[in-house]
Amino acid sequence: MSTTGATADPLAALGALPGVAESVESVRKAVDRVYGHRVMRRRSNEITSEAALRGARGSAALSGADWALEEVRRRTDFSGDDEARIMGAALRLTAEAGQLLSIWRQSPLRVLARLHLVAAATNGPEVGRPRQAGEPVDEPTVELPLPSADEVHGRLEGLSELIIAGGSAPALVTAAVVHGELLALRPFTSHNGLVARAAERIVLVGSGLDPKSVCPSEVGYGELGRAAYLAALDGYVSGTPEGMAAWIAHCGKAVELGARESTAVCEALQRGAA
């Protein structure tokens, strides 16, 4: 996304695209349904914990580790093969994201560096910083042309400035742009998809749209499927109004499906079946 030009608040301008207001309203209604459930008034911590687990599972699935939910619950060691390490990274990021909310609005680049450090869980020189010229990127699920290291640095700075400046854009729009920009840039040498989805979660929670983190959009992305996810990302990368609106709508649908998932968890708890 270009962050330059005549528009004082480009994120707010995206909110005015055709169809985006409807997506924003639909998401708000879905979120309100979860928060209005009687179980949320008594057992919200349980819903948050379950949403975190399901969200981590959904994010890992998009990155190539599509495990059954019960397998994620059962496992204690995530250091074995590549899939196990992806799942472990997703779980660590989900736990870490909630600790970074207060830092995000002041220093989003610091948060992104921390997320990559947590995901990678190694001490290599490439960990916790944007990639440099010539460094390879391991992100097999995204096959778009890779921006240069110089472009990455410039666009990250622009994104950071937008976050720090704030504005009137709906939380869904800001979250979708953060998510899409990180996927498009792939600023780190690894784990970019996981980091992008964790950053989206930070925006959704920190904005107040989903303060208890009970609407895991990662579940929704998994349900919609990787093909639809990548097709919507193509729209974001195109930079056209139609493409951007389609990406925001896709992100909104994922949040709605995450909200539906937690509503189902609430219903199960109410019946005493979970």
CSV table of C-alpha atoms in Angstrom, one decimal:
chain,number,residue,atom,x,y,z
A,1,MET,CA,0.0,0.0,0.0
A,2,SER,CA,1.3,3.4,-0.8
A,3,THR,CA,1.3,5.7,2.2
A,4,THR,CA,2.2,8.8,0.3
A,5,GLY,CA,0.1,11.2,-1.6
A,6,ALA,CA,-2.5,13.9,-1.1
A,7,THR,CA,-4.8,12.0,1.2
A,8,ALA,CA,-4.2,13.0,4.8
A,9,ASP,CA,-5.6,9.8,6.2
A,10,PRO,CA,-5.2,7.0,3.6
A,11,LEU,CA,-6.6,4.4,6.0
A,12,ALA,CA,-9.8,6.4,6.4
A,13,ALA,CA,-10.0,6.8,2.6
A,14,LEU,CA,-10.0,3.0,2.3
A,15,GLY,CA,-12.9,2.9,4.7
A,16,ALA,CA,-14.9,4.9,2.2
A,17,LEU,CA,-14.4,2.4,-0.6
A,18,PRO,CA,-17.6,0.7,-1.9
A,19,GLY,CA,-18.7,-2.2,0.2
A,20,VAL,CA,-16.2,-1.5,3.1
A,21,ALA,CA,-18.7,0.2,5.3
A,22,GLU,CA,-21.0,-2.8,5.0
A,23,SER,CA,-18.2,-5.2,5.9
A,24,VAL,CA,-17.3,-3.0,8.9
A,25,GLU,CA,-21.0,-3.1,10.1
A,26,SER,CA,-21.3,-6.8,9.6
A,27,VAL,CA,-18.2,-7.4,11.6
A,28,ARG,CA,-19.4,-5.2,14.4
A,29,LYS,CA,-22.7,-7.1,14.6
A,30,ALA,CA,-20.9,-10.5,14.7
A,31,VAL,CA,-18.6,-9.3,17.5
A,32,ASP,CA,-21.5,-7.8,19.4
A,33,ARG,CA,-23.3,-11.2,19.3
A,34,VAL,CA,-20.4,-12.9,21.0
A,35,TYR,CA,-19.9,-10.3,23.6
A,36,GLY,CA,-23.7,-10.3,24.3
A,37,HIS,CA,-23.8,-14.0,25.0
A,38,ARG,CA,-24.6,-14.8,28.6
A,39,VAL,CA,-21.6,-17.2,28.9
A,40,MET,CA,-19.3,-14.3,28.2
A,41,ARG,CA,-20.5,-12.5,31.3
A,42,ARG,CA,-19.4,-15.4,33.5
A,43,ARG,CA,-16.7,-17.3,31.7
A,44,SER,CA,-15.0,-14.9,29.3
A,45,ASN,CA,-11.5,-16.1,30.3
A,46,GLU,CA,-12.3,-19.6,29.1
A,47,ILE,CA,-13.6,-18.2,25.8
A,48,THR,CA,-10.4,-16.2,25.4
A,49,SER,CA,-8.2,-19.2,26.0
A,50,GLU,CA,-10.1,-21.4,23.6
A,51,ALA,CA,-10.1,-18.6,21.0
A,52,ALA,CA,-6.3,-18.3,21.3
A,53,LEU,CA,-5.8,-22.0,20.8
A,54,ARG,CA,-8.1,-22.2,17.8
A,55,GLY,CA,-6.7,-19.0,16.3
A,56,ALA,CA,-3.1,-20.4,16.6
A,57,ARG,CA,-4.2,-23.6,15.0
A,58,GLY,CA,-5.8,-21.7,12.1
A,59,SER,CA,-2.8,-19.5,11.5
A,60,ALA,CA,-0.5,-22.5,11.5
A,61,ALA,CA,-2.7,-24.3,9.0
A,62,LEU,CA,-2.3,-21.4,6.6
A,63,SER,CA,1.5,-21.7,7.0
A,64,GLY,CA,1.5,-25.4,6.2
A,65,ALA,CA,0.8,-27.2,9.6
A,66,ASP,CA,-2.9,-28.2,9.3
A,67,TRP,CA,-3.4,-30.2,12.5
A,68,ALA,CA,-6.6,-31.3,14.2
A,69,LEU,CA,-7.5,-29.2,17.2
A,70,GLU,CA,-7.2,-32.2,19.5
A,71,GLU,CA,-3.7,-32.8,18.3
A,72,VAL,CA,-2.8,-29.3,19.2
A,73,ARG,CA,-4.3,-29.8,22.7
A,74,ARG,CA,-2.5,-33.0,23.2
A,75,ARG,CA,1.0,-32.0,22.1
A,76,THR,CA,3.6,-30.7,24.6
A,77,ASP,CA,6.6,-30.8,22.3
A,78,PHE,CA,6.7,-28.6,19.2
A,79,SER,CA,10.4,-29.0,18.4
A,80,GLY,CA,10.3,-32.0,16.1
A,81,ASP,CA,9.6,-31.6,12.4
A,82,ASP,CA,8.8,-28.5,10.4
A,83,GLU,CA,5.1,-28.7,11.0
A,84,ALA,CA,5.6,-29.0,14.7
A,85,ARG,CA,7.8,-25.9,14.7
A,86,ILE,CA,5.3,-23.9,12.8
A,87,MET,CA,2.6,-24.9,15.3
A,88,GLY,CA,4.8,-24.0,18.2
A,89,ALA,CA,5.6,-20.6,16.6
A,90,ALA,CA,1.9,-19.9,16.2
A,91,LEU,CA,1.1,-20.8,19.8
A,92,ARG,CA,4.0,-18.6,21.1
A,93,LEU,CA,2.8,-15.7,19.0
A,94,THR,CA,-0.7,-16.0,20.2
A,95,ALA,CA,0.5,-15.9,23.8
A,96,GLU,CA,2.9,-13.0,23.1
A,97,ALA,CA,0.5,-10.8,21.2
A,98,GLY,CA,-1.4,-9.9,24.3
A,99,GLN,CA,1.7,-8.6,26.0
A,100,LEU,CA,2.5,-6.1,23.3
A,101,LEU,CA,-0.7,-4.1,23.1
A,102,SER,CA,0.6,-1.1,25.0
A,103,ILE,CA,3.7,-0.9,22.8
A,104,TRP,CA,2.0,-1.2,19.4
A,105,ARG,CA,0.7,2.4,19.1
A,106,GLN,CA,4.0,3.9,20.1
A,107,SER,CA,6.4,1.6,18.4
A,108,PRO,CA,4.9,-0.9,15.9
A,109,LEU,CA,8.2,-1.7,14.4
A,110,ARG,CA,9.5,-2.8,17.8
A,111,VAL,CA,6.5,-5.0,18.2
A,112,LEU,CA,7.0,-6.6,14.8
A,113,ALA,CA,10.6,-7.3,15.6
A,114,ARG,CA,9.6,-8.9,18.8
A,115,LEU,CA,7.0,-11.1,17.1
A,116,HIS,CA,9.6,-12.4,14.6
A,117,LEU,CA,12.0,-13.1,17.5
A,118,VAL,CA,9.3,-15.1,19.3
A,119,ALA,CA,8.2,-17.0,16.2
A,120,ALA,CA,11.8,-17.9,15.1
A,121,ALA,CA,13.0,-18.9,18.6
A,122,THR,CA,16.6,-18.8,17.4
A,123,ASN,CA,19.5,-16.5,17.9
A,124,GLY,CA,20.6,-16.0,14.3
A,125,PRO,CA,21.7,-12.5,13.1
A,126,GLU,CA,18.7,-12.3,10.8
A,127,VAL,CA,16.1,-12.8,13.6
A,128,GLY,CA,14.1,-9.8,14.9
A,129,ARG,CA,15.0,-7.3,12.2
A,130,PRO,CA,13.8,-6.6,8.6
A,131,ARG,CA,15.7,-8.6,6.0
A,132,GLN,CA,18.7,-7.1,4.3
A,133,ALA,CA,19.7,-7.2,0.6
A,134,GLY,CA,20.5,-10.7,-0.6
A,135,GLU,CA,18.9,-12.5,2.3
A,136,PRO,CA,16.5,-15.3,1.2
A,137,VAL,CA,12.9,-15.5,2.4
A,138,ASP,CA,11.3,-18.7,3.5
A,139,GLU,CA,7.6,-18.1,2.9
A,140,PRO,CA,6.4,-20.9,0.6
A,141,THR,CA,2.7,-20.1,0.8
A,142,VAL,CA,3.1,-16.6,-0.7
A,143,GLU,CA,4.5,-16.7,-4.2
A,144,LEU,CA,4.2,-13.0,-5.1
A,145,PRO,CA,7.2,-11.0,-6.4
A,146,LEU,CA,9.4,-10.1,-3.4
A,147,PRO,CA,10.0,-6.4,-2.8
A,148,SER,CA,13.6,-5.3,-2.4
A,149,ALA,CA,15.0,-4.8,1.1
A,150,ASP,CA,15.1,-1.0,0.5
A,151,GLU,CA,11.4,-1.0,-0.4
A,152,VAL,CA,10.6,-3.1,2.6
A,153,HIS,CA,12.3,-0.6,4.9
A,154,GLY,CA,10.6,2.4,3.3
A,155,ARG,CA,7.1,0.8,3.4
A,156,LEU,CA,7.6,-0.4,7.0
A,157,GLU,CA,8.4,3.1,8.1
A,158,GLY,CA,5.3,4.4,6.2
A,159,LEU,CA,3.1,1.8,7.9
A,160,SER,CA,4.6,2.7,11.3
A,161,GLU,CA,3.9,6.4,10.8
A,162,LEU,CA,0.3,5.6,9.9
A,163,ILE,CA,-0.2,3.5,13.1
A,164,ILE,CA,1.4,6.1,15.3
A,165,ALA,CA,-0.5,8.9,13.8
A,166,GLY,CA,-3.8,7.2,14.4
A,167,GLY,CA,-6.8,8.4,12.5
A,168,SER,CA,-10.5,7.7,12.0
A,169,ALA,CA,-10.3,4.5,10.0
A,170,PRO,CA,-12.4,1.6,11.4
A,171,ALA,CA,-10.4,-1.1,13.2
A,172,LEU,CA,-11.1,-3.7,10.5
A,173,VAL,CA,-9.5,-1.5,7.8
A,174,THR,CA,-6.4,-0.8,9.9
A,175,ALA,CA,-6.1,-4.5,10.8
A,176,ALA,CA,-6.5,-5.5,7.1
A,177,VAL,CA,-3.9,-3.1,5.9
A,178,VAL,CA,-1.4,-4.2,8.5
A,179,HIS,CA,-2.0,-7.8,7.7
A,180,GLY,CA,-1.9,-7.3,3.9
A,181,GLU,CA,1.2,-5.0,4.0
A,182,LEU,CA,3.2,-7.5,6.0
A,183,LEU,CA,2.2,-10.4,3.7
A,184,ALA,CA,3.0,-8.4,0.6
A,185,LEU,CA,6.4,-7.2,1.9
A,186,ARG,CA,7.5,-10.4,3.7
A,187,PRO,CA,9.9,-8.2,5.8
A,188,PHE,CA,11.6,-11.0,7.6
A,189,THR,CA,13.5,-14.1,6.5
A,190,SER,CA,10.8,-16.4,7.9
A,191,HIS,CA,7.5,-16.7,9.6
A,192,ASN,CA,6.0,-13.7,7.8
A,193,GLY,CA,2.5,-15.1,7.5
A,194,LEU,CA,2.4,-16.0,11.2
A,195,VAL,CA,3.7,-12.5,12.2
A,196,ALA,CA,1.2,-10.8,9.9
A,197,ARG,CA,-1.8,-12.6,11.4
A,198,ALA,CA,-0.5,-11.9,14.9
A,199,ALA,CA,-0.1,-8.2,14.1
A,200,GLU,CA,-3.7,-8.1,12.8
A,201,ARG,CA,-4.9,-9.7,16.1
A,202,ILE,CA,-3.0,-6.9,18.0
A,203,VAL,CA,-4.9,-4.3,16.0
A,204,LEU,CA,-8.3,-5.9,16.5
A,205,VAL,CA,-7.8,-6.2,20.2
A,206,GLY,CA,-6.0,-2.9,20.9
A,207,SER,CA,-8.5,-1.0,18.9
A,208,GLY,CA,-11.3,-2.1,21.2
A,209,LEU,CA,-13.2,-4.0,18.5
A,210,ASP,CA,-12.4,-7.3,20.2
A,211,PRO,CA,-10.8,-6.3,23.5
A,212,LYS,CA,-11.0,-9.8,25.0
A,213,SER,CA,-9.6,-11.5,21.9
A,214,VAL,CA,-12.5,-13.9,21.4
A,215,CYS,CA,-13.0,-13.5,17.6
A,216,PRO,CA,-10.0,-15.3,16.1
A,217,SER,CA,-9.9,-14.2,12.5
A,218,GLU,CA,-7.3,-16.9,11.9
A,219,VAL,CA,-10.0,-19.5,12.3
A,220,GLY,CA,-12.0,-17.7,9.6
A,221,TYR,CA,-9.0,-17.5,7.2
A,222,GLY,CA,-8.6,-21.3,7.6
A,223,GLU,CA,-12.2,-21.9,7.0
A,224,LEU,CA,-12.3,-19.8,3.9
A,225,GLY,CA,-9.2,-21.6,2.6
A,226,ARG,CA,-5.7,-20.8,1.5
A,227,ALA,CA,-6.8,-20.3,-2.2
A,228,ALA,CA,-9.3,-17.6,-1.3
A,229,TYR,CA,-6.8,-16.1,1.1
A,230,LEU,CA,-4.1,-15.8,-1.6
A,231,ALA,CA,-6.6,-14.5,-4.2
A,232,ALA,CA,-7.7,-11.8,-1.8
A,233,LEU,CA,-4.1,-10.9,-1.1
A,234,ASP,CA,-3.6,-10.5,-4.9
A,235,GLY,CA,-6.3,-7.8,-4.7
A,236,TYR,CA,-4.5,-6.0,-1.9
A,237,VAL,CA,-1.2,-6.1,-3.8
A,238,SER,CA,-2.9,-4.8,-7.0
A,239,GLY,CA,-3.6,-1.5,-5.1
A,240,THR,CA,-6.8,-1.0,-7.0
A,241,PRO,CA,-9.9,0.2,-5.1
A,242,GLU,CA,-11.7,-3.0,-6.0
A,243,GLY,CA,-8.7,-5.1,-4.9
A,244,MET,CA,-8.3,-3.3,-1.7
A,245,ALA,CA,-12.0,-3.5,-0.9
A,246,ALA,CA,-12.0,-7.2,-1.7
A,247,TRP,CA,-9.1,-7.8,0.7
A,248,ILE,CA,-10.8,-5.8,3.5
A,249,ALA,CA,-14.0,-7.8,2.9
A,250,HIS,CA,-12.1,-11.0,3.1
A,251,CYS,CA,-10.5,-10.0,6.4
A,252,GLY,CA,-13.9,-9.0,7.7
A,253,LYS,CA,-15.5,-12.3,6.8
A,254,ALA,CA,-12.7,-14.0,8.6
A,255,VAL,CA,-13.4,-12.0,11.8
A,256,GLU,CA,-17.1,-12.9,11.4
A,257,LEU,CA,-16.3,-16.6,11.2
A,258,GLY,CA,-14.0,-16.3,14.2
A,259,ALA,CA,-16.8,-14.7,16.1
A,260,ARG,CA,-19.2,-17.5,15.0
A,261,GLU,CA,-16.6,-20.0,16.3
A,262,SER,CA,-16.5,-18.5,19.7
A,263,THR,CA,-20.3,-18.2,19.8
A,264,ALA,CA,-20.4,-21.9,19.2
A,265,VAL,CA,-18.0,-22.4,22.1
A,266,CYS,CA,-20.3,-20.3,24.3
A,267,GLU,CA,-23.2,-22.4,23.3
A,268,ALA,CA,-21.3,-25.6,24.1
A,269,LEU,CA,-20.3,-24.3,27.5
A,270,GLN,CA,-23.9,-23.3,28.2
A,271,ARG,CA,-25.0,-26.8,27.4
A,272,GLY,CA,-22.2,-28.2,29.6
A,273,ALA,CA,-20.7,-30.0,26.6
A,274,ALA,CA,-17.3,-28.3,26.6
